């Protein structure tokens, strides 16, 4: 007897929904039971993409090319046979577009520091699919746990400048789920801020007092010498 179709299953043939730009993908739409022939129709955001006819219960295979971000919409398929009314719809699928990350930029609000000071370093890749994982380095030694960012914001670490060795070269690296796409940042170095000597203000003050004393003495000479000279006459 004629049998109605079961709800079809829509799956990616390569078992992943992670795609890159200009990638070819294949979606399989399949009803496990029901009377053939079967007509499969693929939809993207409720708009018909393509239709395939099958004389038996073999899957309908739809070949797509991911050309732009607009191809990231919701996909569904519909299965129909001669006795179905309106057809049966599948689950929905959404692709995730993987974008390679750009070279991260390592920066700090200040480039000068002195011993005993707290400083910050920020690492940010402007482009790339999320999440992005950052790691900070001093020289070749990592100085942070991996920091995973789920938003397009910089990863930040806090450092304490304790000795001259803390003025070394810093870098960070960034990576996401795009394969073989680890990127390293520019190098960043803190420079030692010049510290003014505590005795310098005292020296300046003493010099100013001495200068004023000399000026005052020079101005006082006519007041004492000239009257004395006139008195002696």
Coordinates of N, CA and C in Angstrom, one line a residue:
X1 N 0.8 -1.2 0.0 CA 0.0 0.0 0.0 C 0.9 1.2 0.0
X2 N 0.4 2.3 -0.6 CA 1.2 3.6 -0.6 C 1.4 4.0 0.8
X3 N 2.6 4.5 1.1 CA 3.0 4.9 2.4 C 3.5 6.4 2.4
X4 N 3.1 7.1 3.4 CA 3.5 8.5 3.5 C 5.0 8.5 3.9
X5 N 5.7 9.6 3.5 CA 7.1 9.7 3.8 C 7.3 10.1 5.2
X6 N 8.4 9.6 5.8 CA 8.9 10.1 7.1 C 9.5 11.5 7.0
X7 N 9.7 12.2 8.1 CA 10.3 13.5 8.0 C 11.8 13.3 7.6
X8 N 12.2 14.0 6.6 CA 13.6 13.8 6.1 C 14.6 14.4 7.0
X9 N 15.8 13.9 6.9 CA 17.0 14.4 7.7 C 17.9 15.2 6.7
X10 N 18.3 16.4 7.1 CA 19.2 17.2 6.3 C 20.5 17.2 7.1
X11 N 21.6 16.7 6.4 CA 22.9 16.6 7.0 C 24.0 17.0 6.0
X12 N 25.1 17.6 6.5 CA 26.2 17.9 5.6 C 27.0 16.6 5.3
X13 N 27.3 16.3 4.1 CA 27.9 15.0 3.7 C 29.3 14.9 4.4
X14 N 30.0 16.0 4.5 CA 31.3 16.0 5.1 C 31.3 16.2 6.7
X15 N 30.1 16.1 7.3 CA 29.9 16.0 8.7 C 30.3 17.3 9.4
X16 N 30.5 18.4 8.8 CA 30.8 19.6 9.5 C 30.1 20.8 8.8
X17 N 29.7 21.7 9.7 CA 29.0 22.9 9.2 C 30.0 24.1 9.2
X18 N 31.3 23.9 9.5 CA 32.3 24.9 9.5 C 32.8 25.0 8.0
X19 N 32.7 26.2 7.5 CA 33.1 26.4 6.1 C 33.9 27.6 5.9
X20 N 34.6 27.7 4.8 CA 35.4 28.9 4.5 C 34.9 29.5 3.2
X21 N 35.2 30.7 2.9 CA 34.7 31.3 1.7 C 35.1 30.6 0.4
X22 N 34.2 30.5 -0.5 CA 34.4 29.8 -1.8 C 34.5 28.3 -1.7
X23 N 34.0 27.8 -0.6 CA 34.1 26.3 -0.4 C 32.8 25.6 -1.0
X24 N 33.0 24.5 -1.6 CA 31.9 23.7 -2.1 C 31.5 22.7 -1.0
X25 N 30.2 22.7 -0.8 CA 29.6 21.8 0.2 C 28.4 21.0 -0.4
X26 N 28.1 19.8 0.2 CA 27.0 19.0 -0.2 C 26.1 18.7 0.9
X27 N 24.8 18.9 0.7 CA 23.8 18.6 1.8 C 23.0 17.4 1.3
X28 N 22.8 16.5 2.2 CA 22.0 15.3 1.9 C 20.6 15.4 2.6
X29 N 19.6 15.2 1.8 CA 18.2 15.2 2.3 C 17.6 13.8 2.1
X30 N 17.1 13.2 3.1 CA 16.8 11.8 3.0 C 15.6 11.4 3.9
X31 N 14.6 10.8 3.3 CA 13.5 10.2 4.1 C 13.7 8.7 4.2
X32 N 13.7 8.2 5.4 CA 14.1 6.7 5.6 C 12.9 5.8 5.1
X33 N 11.7 6.3 5.2 CA 10.6 5.4 4.8 C 9.6 6.2 4.0
X34 N 8.7 5.5 3.3 CA 7.7 6.1 2.5 C 7.7 5.5 1.1
X35 N 6.7 5.8 0.3 CA 6.6 5.2 -1.0 C 7.2 6.1 -2.0
X36 N 8.2 5.6 -2.8 CA 8.8 6.4 -3.9 C 7.8 6.5 -5.1
X37 N 8.0 7.4 -6.0 CA 9.2 8.3 -6.1 C 9.1 9.5 -5.1
X38 N 10.2 10.1 -4.9 CA 10.3 11.2 -3.9 C 10.9 12.4 -4.6
X39 N 10.3 13.5 -4.2 CA 10.8 14.8 -4.7 C 11.3 15.6 -3.5
X40 N 12.6 16.0 -3.6 CA 13.3 16.7 -2.5 C 13.5 18.2 -2.9
X41 N 13.2 19.1 -2.1 CA 13.3 20.5 -2.3 C 14.1 21.1 -1.2
X42 N 15.2 21.9 -1.6 CA 16.0 22.5 -0.6 C 15.6 24.0 -0.5
X43 N 15.6 24.5 0.7 CA 15.2 25.9 1.0 C 16.3 26.6 1.8
X44 N 16.5 27.9 1.5 CA 17.4 28.7 2.3 C 16.5 29.9 2.7
X45 N 16.3 30.1 4.0 CA 15.5 31.1 4.6 C 14.1 31.2 3.9
X46 N 13.6 30.0 3.7 CA 12.2 29.8 3.1 C 12.1 30.1 1.6
X47 N 13.3 30.3 1.0 CA 13.3 30.5 -0.4 C 13.9 29.3 -1.1
X48 N 13.2 28.8 -2.2 CA 13.6 27.6 -2.8 C 14.9 27.7 -3.5
X49 N 15.8 26.8 -3.3 CA 17.1 26.8 -3.9 C 17.2 25.8 -5.1
X50 N 16.7 24.6 -4.8 CA 16.8 23.6 -5.9 C 15.8 22.4 -5.6
X51 N 15.5 21.6 -6.6 CA 14.6 20.5 -6.5 C 15.2 19.3 -7.2
X52 N 15.1 18.1 -6.5 CA 15.6 16.9 -7.1 C 14.5 15.8 -7.0
X53 N 14.5 15.0 -8.1 CA 13.5 13.8 -8.1 C 14.3 12.5 -8.0
X54 N 13.8 11.6 -7.1 CA 14.4 10.3 -6.9 C 13.4 9.2 -7.1
X55 N 13.7 8.2 -8.0 CA 12.8 7.1 -8.2 C 12.6 6.1 -7.1
X56 N 13.6 6.2 -6.1 CA 13.6 5.4 -4.9 C 13.9 6.2 -3.7
X57 N 14.3 5.5 -2.6 CA 14.5 6.2 -1.4 C 16.0 6.6 -1.2
X58 N 16.7 6.8 -2.2 CA 18.1 7.2 -2.1 C 18.1 8.7 -1.8
X59 N 19.1 9.2 -1.1 CA 19.1 10.6 -0.6 C 19.2 11.6 -1.8
X60 N 18.6 12.8 -1.6 CA 18.8 13.8 -2.6 C 20.0 14.6 -2.2
X61 N 21.0 14.8 -3.1 CA 22.3 15.5 -2.7 C 22.3 16.8 -3.4
X62 N 22.4 17.9 -2.6 CA 22.4 19.3 -3.1 C 23.8 19.8 -3.0
X63 N 24.4 20.3 -4.1 CA 25.7 20.8 -4.1 C 25.7 22.4 -4.1
X64 N 26.4 22.9 -3.1 CA 26.4 24.4 -2.9 C 27.8 24.9 -2.9
X65 N 27.9 26.2 -3.2 CA 29.2 26.9 -3.1 C 29.0 28.1 -2.2
X66 N 29.8 28.2 -1.1 CA 29.7 29.4 -0.2 C 30.5 30.5 -0.8
X67 N 29.7 31.5 -1.4 CA 30.4 32.6 -2.0 C 30.4 33.9 -1.2
X68 N 29.5 34.0 -0.3 CA 29.4 35.2 0.5 C 28.8 34.9 1.9
X69 N 28.8 35.9 2.7 CA 28.1 35.8 4.0 C 26.6 35.5 3.9
X70 N 26.0 35.9 2.8 CA 24.6 35.7 2.6 C 24.2 34.3 2.5
X71 N 25.2 33.4 2.2 CA 25.0 32.0 2.1 C 25.0 31.3 3.4
X72 N 25.0 32.1 4.5 CA 25.1 31.5 5.9 C 23.7 31.3 6.5
X73 N 22.6 31.5 5.7 CA 21.3 31.5 6.3 C 20.9 30.1 6.7
X74 N 19.6 29.9 7.1 CA 19.1 28.7 7.6 C 18.6 27.8 6.4
X75 N 19.0 26.6 6.4 CA 18.7 25.6 5.3 C 17.7 24.6 5.9
X76 N 16.7 24.2 5.0 CA 15.8 23.1 5.3 C 15.5 22.4 4.0
X77 N 15.0 21.2 4.1 CA 14.6 20.5 2.9 C 13.2 19.9 3.1
X78 N 12.5 19.7 2.0 CA 11.1 19.1 2.1 C 11.1 17.9 1.2
X79 N 10.4 16.8 1.7 CA 10.3 15.6 0.9 C 8.8 15.4 0.6
X80 N 8.5 15.0 -0.6 CA 7.1 14.8 -1.1 C 7.0 13.6 -1.9
X81 N 5.9 12.9 -1.8 CA 5.6 11.8 -2.8 C 4.2 12.0 -3.3
X82 N 3.7 10.9 -4.0 CA 2.4 11.1 -4.6 C 1.2 11.1 -3.7
X83 N 1.4 10.7 -2.4 CA 0.3 10.7 -1.5 C 0.4 11.7 -0.3
X84 N 1.6 12.4 -0.3 CA 1.8 13.4 0.8 C 1.0 14.6 0.5
X85 N 0.6 15.2 1.6 CA -0.2 16.5 1.5 C 0.7 17.6 2.1
X86 N 1.3 18.4 1.2 CA 2.1 19.5 1.7 C 3.6 19.1 2.0
X87 N 3.9 17.8 2.0 CA 5.2 17.3 2.2 C 5.6 17.3 3.6
X88 N 6.8 16.8 3.9 CA 7.4 16.7 5.2 C 8.7 17.5 5.2
X89 N 8.9 18.2 6.3 CA 10.1 19.1 6.4 C 11.1 18.5 7.4
X90 N 12.3 18.9 7.1 CA 13.5 18.4 7.8 C 13.8 19.3 9.0
X91 N 14.9 18.9 9.7 CA 15.5 19.8 10.6 C 16.2 21.0 9.9
X92 N 16.6 22.0 10.6 CA 17.3 23.1 9.9 C 18.8 23.1 10.2
X93 N 19.6 23.6 9.3 CA 21.0 23.7 9.4 C 21.5 25.1 9.2
X94 N 22.6 25.5 9.9 CA 23.2 26.8 9.7 C 24.7 26.6 9.6
X95 N 25.3 27.1 8.5 CA 26.8 27.0 8.4 C 27.4 28.1 9.3
X96 N 28.7 27.8 9.7 CA 29.5 28.8 10.4 C 30.7 29.1 9.5
X97 N 30.8 30.4 9.1 CA 31.8 30.8 8.3 C 33.1 31.1 9.0
X98 N 34.2 30.3 8.7 CA 35.5 30.5 9.3 C 36.3 31.5 8.5
X99 N 36.7 32.6 9.2 CA 37.5 33.6 8.6 C 38.9 33.6 9.3
X100 N 40.0 33.6 8.5 CA 41.3 33.7 9.1 C 41.5 35.0 9.9
X101 N 42.3 34.9 10.9 CA 42.5 36.1 11.7 C 43.6 36.9 11.1
X102 N 43.5 38.2 11.4 CA 44.6 39.1 11.0 C 45.7 39.2 12.0
X103 N 46.8 39.7 11.6 CA 47.9 39.8 12.5 C 47.5 40.7 13.7
X104 N 47.7 40.1 15.0 CA 47.3 40.9 16.1 C 48.2 42.1 16.4
X105 N 47.7 43.1 17.1 CA 48.5 44.3 17.5 C 48.6 44.2 19.0
X106 N 49.9 44.3 19.4 CA 50.2 44.4 20.9 C 50.5 45.8 21.3
X107 N 49.8 46.3 22.3 CA 49.9 47.7 22.7 C 49.8 47.9 24.2
X108 N 50.1 49.1 24.6 CA 50.0 49.4 26.0 C 49.7 50.9 26.1
X109 N 48.9 51.3 27.2 CA 48.7 52.8 27.3 C 50.0 53.6 27.5
X110 N 51.0 52.9 28.0 CA 52.3 53.6 28.2 C 53.4 52.8 27.7
X111 N 54.4 53.5 27.2 CA 55.6 52.8 26.7 C 56.8 52.9 27.7
X112 N 56.6 53.8 28.7 CA 57.6 54.0 29.7 C 57.1 53.5 31.0
X113 N 58.0 52.9 31.8 CA 57.7 52.4 33.1 C 58.9 52.5 34.0
X114 N 58.6 52.4 35.3 CA 59.7 52.3 36.2 C 59.5 51.2 37.2
X115 N 60.6 50.8 37.9 CA 60.5 49.7 38.8 C 59.4 49.9 39.9
X116 N 58.6 48.9 40.1 CA 57.6 49.0 41.1 C 56.2 49.5 40.5
X117 N 56.1 49.6 39.2 CA 54.9 50.1 38.5 C 54.1 48.9 37.9
X118 N 52.8 49.1 38.0 CA 51.9 48.1 37.3 C 51.6 48.7 35.9
X119 N 51.6 47.8 34.9 CA 51.3 48.1 33.5 C 50.4 47.1 32.9
X120 N 49.8 47.4 31.8 CA 48.9 46.5 31.1 C 49.4 46.4 29.6
X121 N 49.1 45.2 29.1 CA 49.3 44.9 27.7 C 48.0 44.4 27.0
X122 N 47.7 44.9 25.8 CA 46.5 44.5 25.1 C 46.9 43.9 23.8
X123 N 46.1 42.8 23.4 CA 46.4 42.1 22.2 C 45.0 42.0 21.4
X124 N 45.0 42.4 20.2 CA 43.8 42.4 19.4 C 44.0 42.1 17.9
X125 N 43.2 41.1 17.4 CA 43.1 40.8 16.0 C 41.8 41.5 15.5
X126 N 42.0 42.4 14.5 CA 40.8 43.1 14.1 C 39.8 42.2 13.3
X127 N 40.3 41.3 12.6 CA 39.5 40.4 11.7 C 39.7 38.9 12.1
X128 N 38.7 38.1 11.9 CA 38.8 36.7 12.2 C 37.5 36.2 12.9
X129 N 37.1 35.0 12.5 CA 35.9 34.4 13.1 C 36.2 34.1 14.6
X130 N 35.1 34.3 15.4 CA 35.2 34.1 16.9 C 34.9 32.7 17.2
X131 N 35.4 32.2 18.4 CA 36.2 32.9 19.3 C 37.7 32.9 18.9
X132 N 38.4 33.9 19.4 CA 39.9 34.0 19.2 C 40.6 33.8 20.5
X133 N 41.7 33.0 20.4 CA 42.4 32.6 21.6 C 43.8 33.4 21.6
X134 N 44.1 34.1 22.6 CA 45.4 34.9 22.7 C 46.3 34.3 23.8
X135 N 47.6 34.4 23.5 CA 48.6 34.0 24.5 C 49.7 35.1 24.5
X136 N 50.2 35.5 25.6 CA 51.2 36.6 25.7 C 52.5 35.9 26.0
X137 N 53.6 36.6 25.5 CA 55.0 36.0 25.7 C 55.9 37.2 26.1
X138 N 56.9 36.8 26.8 CA 58.1 37.7 27.0 C 59.3 36.9 26.5
X139 N 59.9 37.4 25.5 CA 60.9 36.6 24.8 C 60.1 35.4 24.2
X140 N 60.6 34.2 24.4 CA 60.0 33.0 23.9 C 59.2 32.2 25.0
X141 N 59.1 32.9 26.2 CA 58.4 32.2 27.3 C 57.0 32.8 27.4
X142 N 56.0 31.9 27.5 CA 54.6 32.4 27.7 C 54.4 32.9 29.1
X143 N 53.7 34.0 29.2 CA 53.5 34.6 30.5 C 52.0 34.7 30.9
X144 N 51.2 33.9 30.1 CA 49.7 33.9 30.4 C 49.1 32.6 30.0
X145 N 48.0 32.3 30.6 CA 47.2 31.2 30.2 C 46.5 31.6 28.9
X146 N 46.1 30.7 28.0 CA 45.3 31.1 26.8 C 44.1 31.9 27.2
X147 N 43.9 33.0 26.6 CA 42.7 33.9 26.9 C 41.8 33.8 25.7
X148 N 40.6 33.2 25.8 CA 39.6 33.0 24.7 C 38.6 34.1 24.8
X149 N 38.5 34.8 23.7 CA 37.6 36.0 23.6 C 36.5 35.6 22.6
X150 N 35.2 35.8 23.1 CA 34.1 35.5 22.3 C 33.4 36.7 21.7
X151 N 34.1 37.9 22.0 CA 33.7 39.1 21.4 C 34.9 39.8 20.7
X152 N 34.6 40.7 19.8 CA 35.7 41.4 19.2 C 36.3 42.5 20.1
X153 N 36.9 42.0 21.1 CA 37.6 42.9 22.1 C 39.0 42.3 22.4
X154 N 39.9 43.3 22.8 CA 41.3 42.9 23.1 C 41.4 42.0 24.3
X155 N 42.3 41.1 24.3 CA 42.7 40.4 25.5 C 43.7 41.3 26.3
X156 N 43.6 41.3 27.6 CA 44.4 42.2 28.4 C 45.0 41.4 29.5
X157 N 46.3 41.7 29.8 CA 47.0 41.2 31.0 C 47.6 42.3 31.8
X158 N 47.8 42.1 33.1 CA 48.4 43.1 34.0 C 49.8 42.6 34.4
X159 N 50.8 43.5 34.3 CA 52.1 43.1 34.7 C 52.6 44.0 35.8
X160 N 53.6 43.5 36.6 CA 54.3 44.3 37.6 C 55.7 44.4 37.2
X161 N 56.2 45.6 37.0 CA 57.6 45.8 36.6 C 58.4 45.7 37.9
X162 N 59.1 44.6 38.1 CA 59.8 44.4 39.4 C 61.3 44.5 39.3
X163 N 61.9 44.3 38.1 CA 63.3 44.3 37.9 C 63.6 44.7 36.5
X164 N 64.9 44.9 36.2 CA 65.3 45.3 34.8 C 65.0 44.2 33.8
X165 N 64.9 42.9 34.2 CA 64.5 41.9 33.3 C 63.1 42.0 32.7
X166 N 62.3 42.8 33.5 CA 60.9 42.9 33.0 C 60.8 44.0 31.9
X167 N 61.9 44.5 31.5 CA 61.9 45.5 30.3 C 62.2 44.7 29.0
X168 N 62.1 43.4 29.0 CA 62.4 42.6 27.8 C 61.4 42.8 26.7
X169 N 61.4 42.0 25.6 CA 60.6 42.1 24.5 C 59.3 41.3 24.7
X170 N 58.2 41.9 24.5 CA 56.9 41.2 24.6 C 56.2 41.0 23.3
X171 N 55.5 39.9 23.1 CA 54.7 39.6 22.0 C 53.4 38.8 22.4
X172 N 52.5 38.7 21.5 CA 51.3 37.9 21.7 C 51.0 37.1 20.4
X173 N 50.3 36.0 20.5 CA 49.8 35.3 19.4 C 48.3 35.1 19.4
X174 N 47.7 34.9 18.3 CA 46.3 34.8 18.2 C 46.0 33.6 17.2
X175 N 44.9 32.9 17.5 CA 44.5 31.8 16.7 C 43.0 31.5 16.9
X176 N 42.4 31.0 15.8 CA 41.0 30.6 16.0 C 40.8 29.2 15.3
X177 N 39.6 28.8 15.0 CA 39.4 27.4 14.5 C 39.8 27.3 13.0
X178 N 40.2 28.4 12.4 CA 40.7 28.3 11.0 C 42.0 27.6 11.1
X179 N 42.2 26.5 10.3 CA 43.4 25.7 10.5 C 44.6 26.4 10.0
X180 N 45.7 26.1 10.7 CA 47.1 26.5 10.4 C 47.1 28.0 10.1
X181 N 46.5 28.8 11.1 CA 46.4 30.2 10.9 C 46.8 31.0 12.1
X182 N 47.9 30.5 12.9 CA 48.4 31.2 14.0 C 49.1 32.4 13.6
X183 N 48.8 33.6 14.2 CA 49.5 34.8 13.8 C 50.1 35.4 15.1
X184 N 51.4 36.0 14.9 CA 52.1 36.6 16.0 C 52.1 38.2 15.8
X185 N 52.1 38.9 16.9 CA 52.0 40.3 16.9 C 53.4 41.0 16.6
X186 N 53.3 42.3 16.6 CA 54.5 43.1 16.7 C 55.2 42.9 18.0
X187 N 56.5 43.3 18.1 CA 57.2 43.3 19.4 C 56.9 44.6 20.1
X188 N 56.9 44.5 21.4 CA 56.7 45.7 22.3 C 57.7 45.7 23.4
X189 N 58.3 46.8 23.7 CA 59.3 47.0 24.8 C 58.9 48.2 25.6
X190 N 59.0 48.0 26.9 CA 58.9 49.1 27.8 C 60.2 49.7 28.0
X191 N 60.3 51.0 28.0 CA 61.6 51.7 28.3 C 61.5 52.3 29.7
X192 N 62.7 52.4 30.3 CA 62.8 52.8 31.7 C 62.6 54.3 31.8
X193 N 61.6 54.7 32.6 CA 61.3 56.1 32.7 C 62.4 56.7 33.6
X194 N 62.9 57.9 33.2 CA 63.9 58.6 34.0 C 63.3 59.1 35.3
X195 N 64.0 58.7 36.4 CA 63.6 59.1 37.7 C 64.4 60.3 38.2
X196 N 63.7 61.4 38.6 CA 64.4 62.6 39.0 C 65.0 62.3 40.4
X197 N 66.2 62.8 40.6 CA 66.9 62.6 41.9 C 66.1 63.4 43.0
X198 N 66.0 62.9 44.2 CA 65.4 63.6 45.3 C 66.2 64.8 45.7
X199 N 67.5 64.8 45.5 CA 68.3 66.0 45.9 C 68.3 67.1 44.9
X200 N 67.8 66.8 43.7 CA 67.8 67.8 42.6 C 67.0 69.1 43.0
X201 N 65.7 68.9 43.6 CA 65.0 70.1 44.0 C 65.7 70.9 45.1
X202 N 66.4 70.2 46.0 CA 67.1 70.9 47.1 C 68.3 71.7 46.5
X203 N 69.0 71.2 45.6 CA 70.1 71.9 44.9 C 69.6 73.1 44.2
X204 N 68.5 73.0 43.5 CA 67.9 74.1 42.8 C 67.5 75.2 43.8
X205 N 66.9 74.8 44.9 CA 66.4 75.8 45.9 C 67.6 76.5 46.5
X206 N 68.7 75.8 46.9 CA 69.9 76.4 47.5 C 70.5 77.4 46.5
X207 N 70.5 77.0 45.2 CA 71.1 77.8 44.2 C 70.3 79.1 44.0
X208 N 69.0 79.0 44.1 CA 68.1 80.2 44.0 C 68.3 81.1 45.2
X209 N 68.4 80.6 46.4 CA 68.7 81.4 47.6 C 70.0 82.1 47.5
X210 N 71.0 81.4 47.1 CA 72.4 82.0 46.9 C 72.3 83.1 45.9
X211 N 71.6 82.9 44.8 CA 71.5 83.9 43.8 C 70.8 85.2 44.3
X212 N 69.7 85.0 45.0 CA 69.0 86.1 45.6 C 69.9 86.9 46.7
X213 N 70.7 86.1 47.4 CA 71.6 86.7 48.4 C 72.6 87.6 47.7
X214 N 73.2 87.1 46.6 CA 74.2 87.9 45.9 C 73.5 89.2 45.3
X215 N 72.4 89.1 44.7 CA 71.7 90.2 44.2 C 71.4 91.2 45.3
X216 N 70.9 90.7 46.4 CA 70.5 91.6 47.6 C 71.8 92.3 48.1
X217 N 72.9 91.6 48.2 CA 74.1 92.2 48.7 C 74.6 93.2 47.7
X218 N 74.5 93.0 46.4 CA 74.9 94.0 45.4 C 74.1 95.2 45.5
X219 N 72.8 95.1 45.7 CA 71.9 96.3 45.9 C 72.2 97.0 47.2
X220 N 72.6 96.3 48.2 CA 72.8 97.0 49.5 C 74.1 97.7 49.5
X221 N 75.1 97.4 48.7 CA 76.4 98.1 48.8 C 76.3 99.6 48.6
X222 N 75.5 100.1 47.6 CA 75.4 101.6 47.5 C 74.8 102.2 48.7
X223 N 73.9 101.5 49.4 CA 73.2 102.1 50.5 C 74.1 102.3 51.7
X224 N 75.1 101.5 51.8 CA 76.0 101.6 53.0 C 77.3 102.4 52.6
X225 N 77.8 102.1 51.5 CA 79.1 102.7 51.1 C 79.0 104.2 50.8
X226 N 78.0 104.6 50.0 CA 77.9 106.0 49.6 C 77.6 107.0 50.8
X227 N 76.7 106.6 51.7 CA 76.5 107.5 52.9 C 77.8 107.6 53.7
X228 N 78.5 106.5 53.8 CA 79.7 106.6 54.6 C 80.8 107.4 54.0
X229 N 80.8 107.4 52.7 CA 81.8 108.2 51.9 C 81.4 109.7 52.1
X230 N 80.2 110.1 52.0 CA 79.7 111.5 52.2 C 80.0 111.9 53.6
X231 N 79.8 111.1 54.6 CA 80.1 111.5 55.9 C 81.5 111.8 56.2
X232 N 82.4 111.0 55.5 CA 83.8 111.3 55.7 C 84.3 112.5 55.1
X233 N 83.6 113.1 54.2 CA 84.0 114.3 53.5 C 83.6 115.5 54.5

